[in-house]
mmCIF file of C-alpha atoms in Angstrom:
data_model
loop_
_atom_site.group_PDB
_atom_site.id
_atom_site.type_symbol
_atom_site.label_atom_id
_atom_site.label_comp_id
_atom_site.label_asym_id
_atom_site.label_seq_id
_atom_site.Cartn_x
_atom_site.Cartn_y
_atom_site.Cartn_z
ATOM 1 C CA MET A 1 0.000 0.000 0.000
ATOM 2 C CA LEU A 2 2.802 2.394 0.882
ATOM 3 C CA THR A 3 4.481 1.867 -2.469
ATOM 4 C CA GLN A 4 1.165 2.425 -4.262
ATOM 5 C CA MET A 5 0.222 5.587 -2.394
ATOM 6 C CA GLY A 6 3.570 6.914 -1.259
ATOM 7 C CA PRO A 7 6.732 8.019 -2.959
ATOM 8 C CA GLU A 8 8.532 6.037 -5.587
ATOM 9 C CA PRO A 9 9.609 2.613 -4.238
ATOM 10 C CA GLU A 10 13.300 3.524 -4.332
ATOM 11 C CA ALA A 11 12.571 6.442 -1.950
ATOM 12 C CA ILE A 12 11.456 4.044 0.790
ATOM 13 C CA PRO A 13 14.413 2.882 2.919
ATOM 14 C CA ALA A 14 15.114 -0.846 2.712
ATOM 15 C CA ASP A 15 14.845 -1.197 6.507
ATOM 16 C CA PHE A 16 11.500 0.651 6.709
ATOM 17 C CA LYS A 17 8.952 -0.880 9.120
ATOM 18 C CA PHE A 18 5.607 0.348 10.351
ATOM 19 C CA LYS A 19 5.659 1.184 14.053
ATOM 20 C CA ALA A 20 3.096 -0.727 16.069
ATOM 21 C CA PRO A 21 0.677 1.463 18.055
ATOM 22 C CA ALA A 22 1.591 2.125 21.690
ATOM 23 C CA ILE A 23 -2.069 2.531 22.712
ATOM 24 C CA THR A 24 -4.952 0.420 21.459
ATOM 25 C CA PHE A 25 -8.619 0.042 22.400
ATOM 26 C CA ASN A 26 -11.489 -2.356 21.798
ATOM 27 C CA SER A 27 -14.650 -0.290 22.048
ATOM 28 C CA LYS A 28 -13.941 3.187 23.490
ATOM 29 C CA LEU A 29 -11.029 5.351 24.532
ATOM 30 C CA THR A 30 -11.229 8.820 26.053
ATOM 31 C CA PHE A 31 -8.288 11.148 26.460
ATOM 32 C CA TYR A 32 -7.918 14.758 27.472
ATOM 33 C CA LEU A 33 -5.743 17.442 25.956
ATOM 34 C CA GLY A 34 -5.940 20.883 27.518
ATOM 35 C CA GLU A 35 -9.598 21.852 27.733
ATOM 36 C CA HIS A 36 -10.723 19.224 25.238
ATOM 37 C CA THR A 37 -12.018 15.685 25.553
ATOM 38 C CA PHE A 38 -11.466 13.243 22.690
ATOM 39 C CA GLN A 39 -13.808 10.264 22.666
ATOM 40 C CA LEU A 40 -12.698 7.520 20.293
ATOM 41 C CA MET A 41 -15.169 4.760 19.467
ATOM 42 C CA ASN A 42 -14.956 1.526 17.537
ATOM 43 C CA LEU A 43 -17.980 1.801 15.229
ATOM 44 C CA PRO A 44 -17.695 -0.675 12.341
ATOM 45 C CA GLY A 45 -19.485 -0.085 9.072
ATOM 46 C CA HIS A 46 -17.529 1.111 6.057
ATOM 47 C CA SER A 47 -14.976 -1.438 7.284
ATOM 48 C CA PRO A 48 -14.593 -3.417 10.503
ATOM 49 C CA TYR A 49 -12.221 -0.877 12.039
ATOM 50 C CA GLN A 50 -13.782 2.571 11.879
ATOM 51 C CA SER A 51 -12.885 4.888 14.761
ATOM 52 C CA PRO A 52 -14.877 8.119 14.866
ATOM 53 C CA VAL A 53 -13.659 10.799 17.285
ATOM 54 C CA PHE A 54 -16.075 13.086 19.141
ATOM 55 C CA VAL A 55 -14.947 16.352 20.739
ATOM 56 C CA PRO A 56 -17.953 17.276 22.928
ATOM 57 C CA GLU A 57 -16.676 20.736 23.913
ATOM 58 C CA GLU A 58 -16.764 21.750 20.254
ATOM 59 C CA GLY A 59 -19.727 19.579 19.238
ATOM 60 C CA VAL A 60 -17.601 18.135 16.436
ATOM 61 C CA LEU A 61 -17.632 14.514 15.301
ATOM 62 C CA PHE A 62 -14.880 13.253 13.027
ATOM 63 C CA THR A 63 -16.868 10.422 11.485
ATOM 64 C CA SER A 64 -14.225 8.251 9.831
ATOM 65 C CA ASP A 65 -15.313 6.778 6.496
ATOM 66 C CA ASN A 66 -18.697 5.792 7.943
ATOM 67 C CA VAL A 67 -19.878 9.175 6.658
ATOM 68 C CA VAL A 68 -19.038 10.559 3.233
ATOM 69 C CA SER A 69 -20.515 13.762 1.876
ATOM 70 C CA GLY A 70 -21.191 14.419 -1.781
ATOM 71 C CA THR A 71 -20.144 10.973 -2.968
ATOM 72 C CA PRO A 72 -21.578 7.472 -2.790
ATOM 73 C CA PRO A 73 -20.053 5.349 -0.027
ATOM 74 C CA PHE A 74 -17.368 2.794 -0.791
ATOM 75 C CA MET A 75 -18.826 -0.523 0.331
ATOM 76 C CA HIS A 76 -16.050 -2.925 -0.691
ATOM 77 C CA GLN A 77 -15.370 -3.911 2.971
ATOM 78 C CA ALA A 78 -18.778 -2.984 4.349
ATOM 79 C CA LEU A 79 -20.512 -4.539 7.300
ATOM 80 C CA PRO A 80 -23.914 -3.175 6.253
ATOM 81 C CA TYR A 81 -26.026 -3.805 9.359
ATOM 82 C CA ASP A 82 -23.229 -2.651 11.657
ATOM 83 C CA TRP A 83 -22.908 0.464 9.510
ATOM 84 C CA VAL A 84 -26.541 1.442 10.065
ATOM 85 C CA ASP A 85 -26.223 0.725 13.806
ATOM 86 C CA SER A 86 -23.018 2.787 14.034
ATOM 87 C CA LEU A 87 -24.650 5.744 12.278
ATOM 88 C CA LYS A 88 -27.532 5.566 14.745
ATOM 89 C CA GLN A 89 -25.043 5.588 17.626
ATOM 90 C CA MET A 90 -23.417 8.681 16.122
ATOM 91 C CA GLN A 91 -26.823 10.402 16.078
ATOM 92 C CA LYS A 92 -27.058 9.953 19.858
ATOM 93 C CA LEU A 93 -23.845 11.936 20.459
ATOM 94 C CA GLY A 94 -25.484 15.290 19.783
ATOM 95 C CA ALA A 95 -22.769 16.581 17.455
ATOM 96 C CA LYS A 96 -23.328 19.973 15.847
ATOM 97 C CA LYS A 97 -20.865 19.449 12.997
ATOM 98 C CA LEU A 98 -19.656 16.353 11.188
ATOM 99 C CA VAL A 99 -16.261 16.079 9.572
ATOM 100 C CA PRO A 100 -16.772 13.189 7.138
ATOM 101 C CA GLY A 101 -14.122 10.788 5.952
ATOM 102 C CA HIS A 102 -14.588 12.275 2.465
ATOM 103 C CA GLY A 103 -16.385 15.421 1.419
ATOM 104 C CA THR A 104 -17.352 18.684 3.035
ATOM 105 C CA VAL A 105 -18.227 19.414 6.649
ATOM 106 C CA CYS A 106 -21.935 18.923 7.238
ATOM 107 C CA GLY A 107 -24.585 19.050 9.927
ATOM 108 C CA PRO A 108 -25.920 16.200 12.072
ATOM 109 C CA GLU A 109 -28.982 15.833 9.849
ATOM 110 C CA TYR A 110 -26.689 14.251 7.255
ATOM 111 C CA LEU A 111 -26.470 11.129 9.436
ATOM 112 C CA GLY A 112 -30.098 10.440 8.484
ATOM 113 C CA GLU A 113 -29.198 10.679 4.801
ATOM 114 C CA MET A 114 -26.318 8.242 5.311
ATOM 115 C CA ILE A 115 -28.628 5.818 7.119
ATOM 116 C CA ASP A 116 -31.117 6.085 4.245
ATOM 117 C CA THR A 117 -28.339 5.473 1.699
ATOM 118 C CA ILE A 118 -26.964 2.382 3.438
ATOM 119 C CA GLN A 119 -30.385 0.973 4.360
ATOM 120 C CA GLY A 120 -31.592 1.630 0.802
ATOM 121 C CA ALA A 121 -28.662 -0.360 -0.583
ATOM 122 C CA ILE A 122 -29.360 -3.206 1.853
ATOM 123 C CA ASP A 123 -33.053 -3.259 0.923
ATOM 124 C CA ALA A 124 -32.330 -3.188 -2.825
ATOM 125 C CA VAL A 125 -29.913 -6.109 -2.617
ATOM 126 C CA LYS A 126 -32.162 -8.133 -0.303
ATOM 127 C CA ALA A 127 -34.997 -7.712 -2.836
ATOM 128 C CA THR A 128 -32.830 -8.878 -5.744
ATOM 129 C CA LEU A 129 -31.541 -11.840 -3.733
ATOM 130 C CA LYS A 130 -35.114 -12.779 -2.817
ATOM 131 C CA LYS A 131 -35.992 -12.783 -6.532
ATOM 132 C CA GLY A 132 -32.946 -14.952 -7.269
ATOM 133 C CA ILE A 133 -31.356 -12.347 -9.525
ATOM 134 C CA PRO A 134 -27.680 -13.164 -10.101
ATOM 135 C CA LEU A 135 -25.063 -10.524 -9.309
ATOM 136 C CA GLU A 136 -24.109 -9.771 -12.922
ATOM 137 C CA GLU A 137 -27.747 -9.206 -13.835
ATOM 138 C CA ALA A 138 -28.287 -7.038 -10.732
ATOM 139 C CA LYS A 139 -25.373 -4.838 -11.814
ATOM 140 C CA LYS A 140 -27.365 -4.013 -14.945
ATOM 141 C CA GLU A 141 -30.803 -3.688 -13.326
ATOM 142 C CA ILE A 142 -30.573 -1.853 -10.013
ATOM 143 C CA THR A 143 -29.135 1.407 -8.789
ATOM 144 C CA LEU A 144 -27.789 1.471 -5.239
ATOM 145 C CA PHE A 145 -27.176 5.202 -5.118
ATOM 146 C CA PRO A 146 -29.994 6.909 -7.069
ATOM 147 C CA ARG A 147 -29.332 10.406 -5.670
ATOM 148 C CA PHE A 148 -25.870 10.552 -7.251
ATOM 149 C CA PRO A 149 -25.271 11.238 -10.940
ATOM 150 C CA LYS A 150 -24.550 8.151 -12.977
ATOM 151 C CA ASN A 151 -20.985 8.359 -14.228
ATOM 152 C CA GLU A 152 -17.968 6.099 -14.523
ATOM 153 C CA ARG A 153 -16.997 6.569 -10.857
ATOM 154 C CA THR A 154 -20.458 5.938 -9.390
ATOM 155 C CA ILE A 155 -20.905 2.881 -11.619
ATOM 156 C CA MET A 156 -17.590 1.508 -10.338
ATOM 157 C CA MET A 157 -18.608 2.214 -6.730
ATOM 158 C CA GLN A 158 -22.016 0.639 -7.281
ATOM 159 C CA ASN A 159 -20.508 -2.516 -8.769
ATOM 160 C CA MET A 160 -18.097 -2.816 -5.835
ATOM 161 C CA GLY A 161 -20.956 -2.226 -3.403
ATOM 162 C CA LEU A 162 -23.233 -4.738 -5.086
ATOM 163 C CA THR A 163 -20.497 -7.353 -5.081
ATOM 164 C CA ARG A 164 -19.845 -6.856 -1.360
ATOM 165 C CA LEU A 165 -23.524 -6.756 -0.402
ATOM 166 C CA TYR A 166 -24.223 -9.897 -2.417
ATOM 167 C CA GLU A 167 -21.344 -11.549 -0.582
ATOM 168 C CA VAL A 168 -22.498 -10.481 2.888
ATOM 169 C CA LEU A 169 -26.287 -10.517 2.538
ATOM 170 C CA GLY A 170 -26.267 -13.655 0.391
ATOM 171 C CA LYS A 171 -24.832 -15.523 3.384
ATOM 172 C CA GLY A 172 -27.687 -14.313 5.583
ATOM 173 C CA LYS A 173 -25.496 -11.961 7.656
#
């Protein structure tokens, strides 16, 4: 991943190693810095390891990739039911501003839109599975993200999302 996203491979030292974290947590971790509280939470959804951070003094929630604004969500590692549950837990925090994993800062009402988007994708795939529609046919027939313009990028994201949802929901999870 580092060679794909980072500098040219020859710029990475041969003895390079990732440093293991000194602090880890399972479900929640709170720390204090000056006058601020930072509440970290393990809220799976977009992937199994999403860690939103809430700063209650500012009313700001850094949502991780569980919230994306202005773009369809990437669902290639999604845990769809957990995602909806995690978004509902975020709603309970009372944040005034959301800093999404991708996109522009938005208000707490956007959590409802994200829930609708993820639940809509779940419902669409469950309906196609119930009808016995194979994945390749579903890719041609249904739209997971109808509120976004259909272009090359959204088609790619939809196909990835459909593939993952067929994998997860097709197993009854």
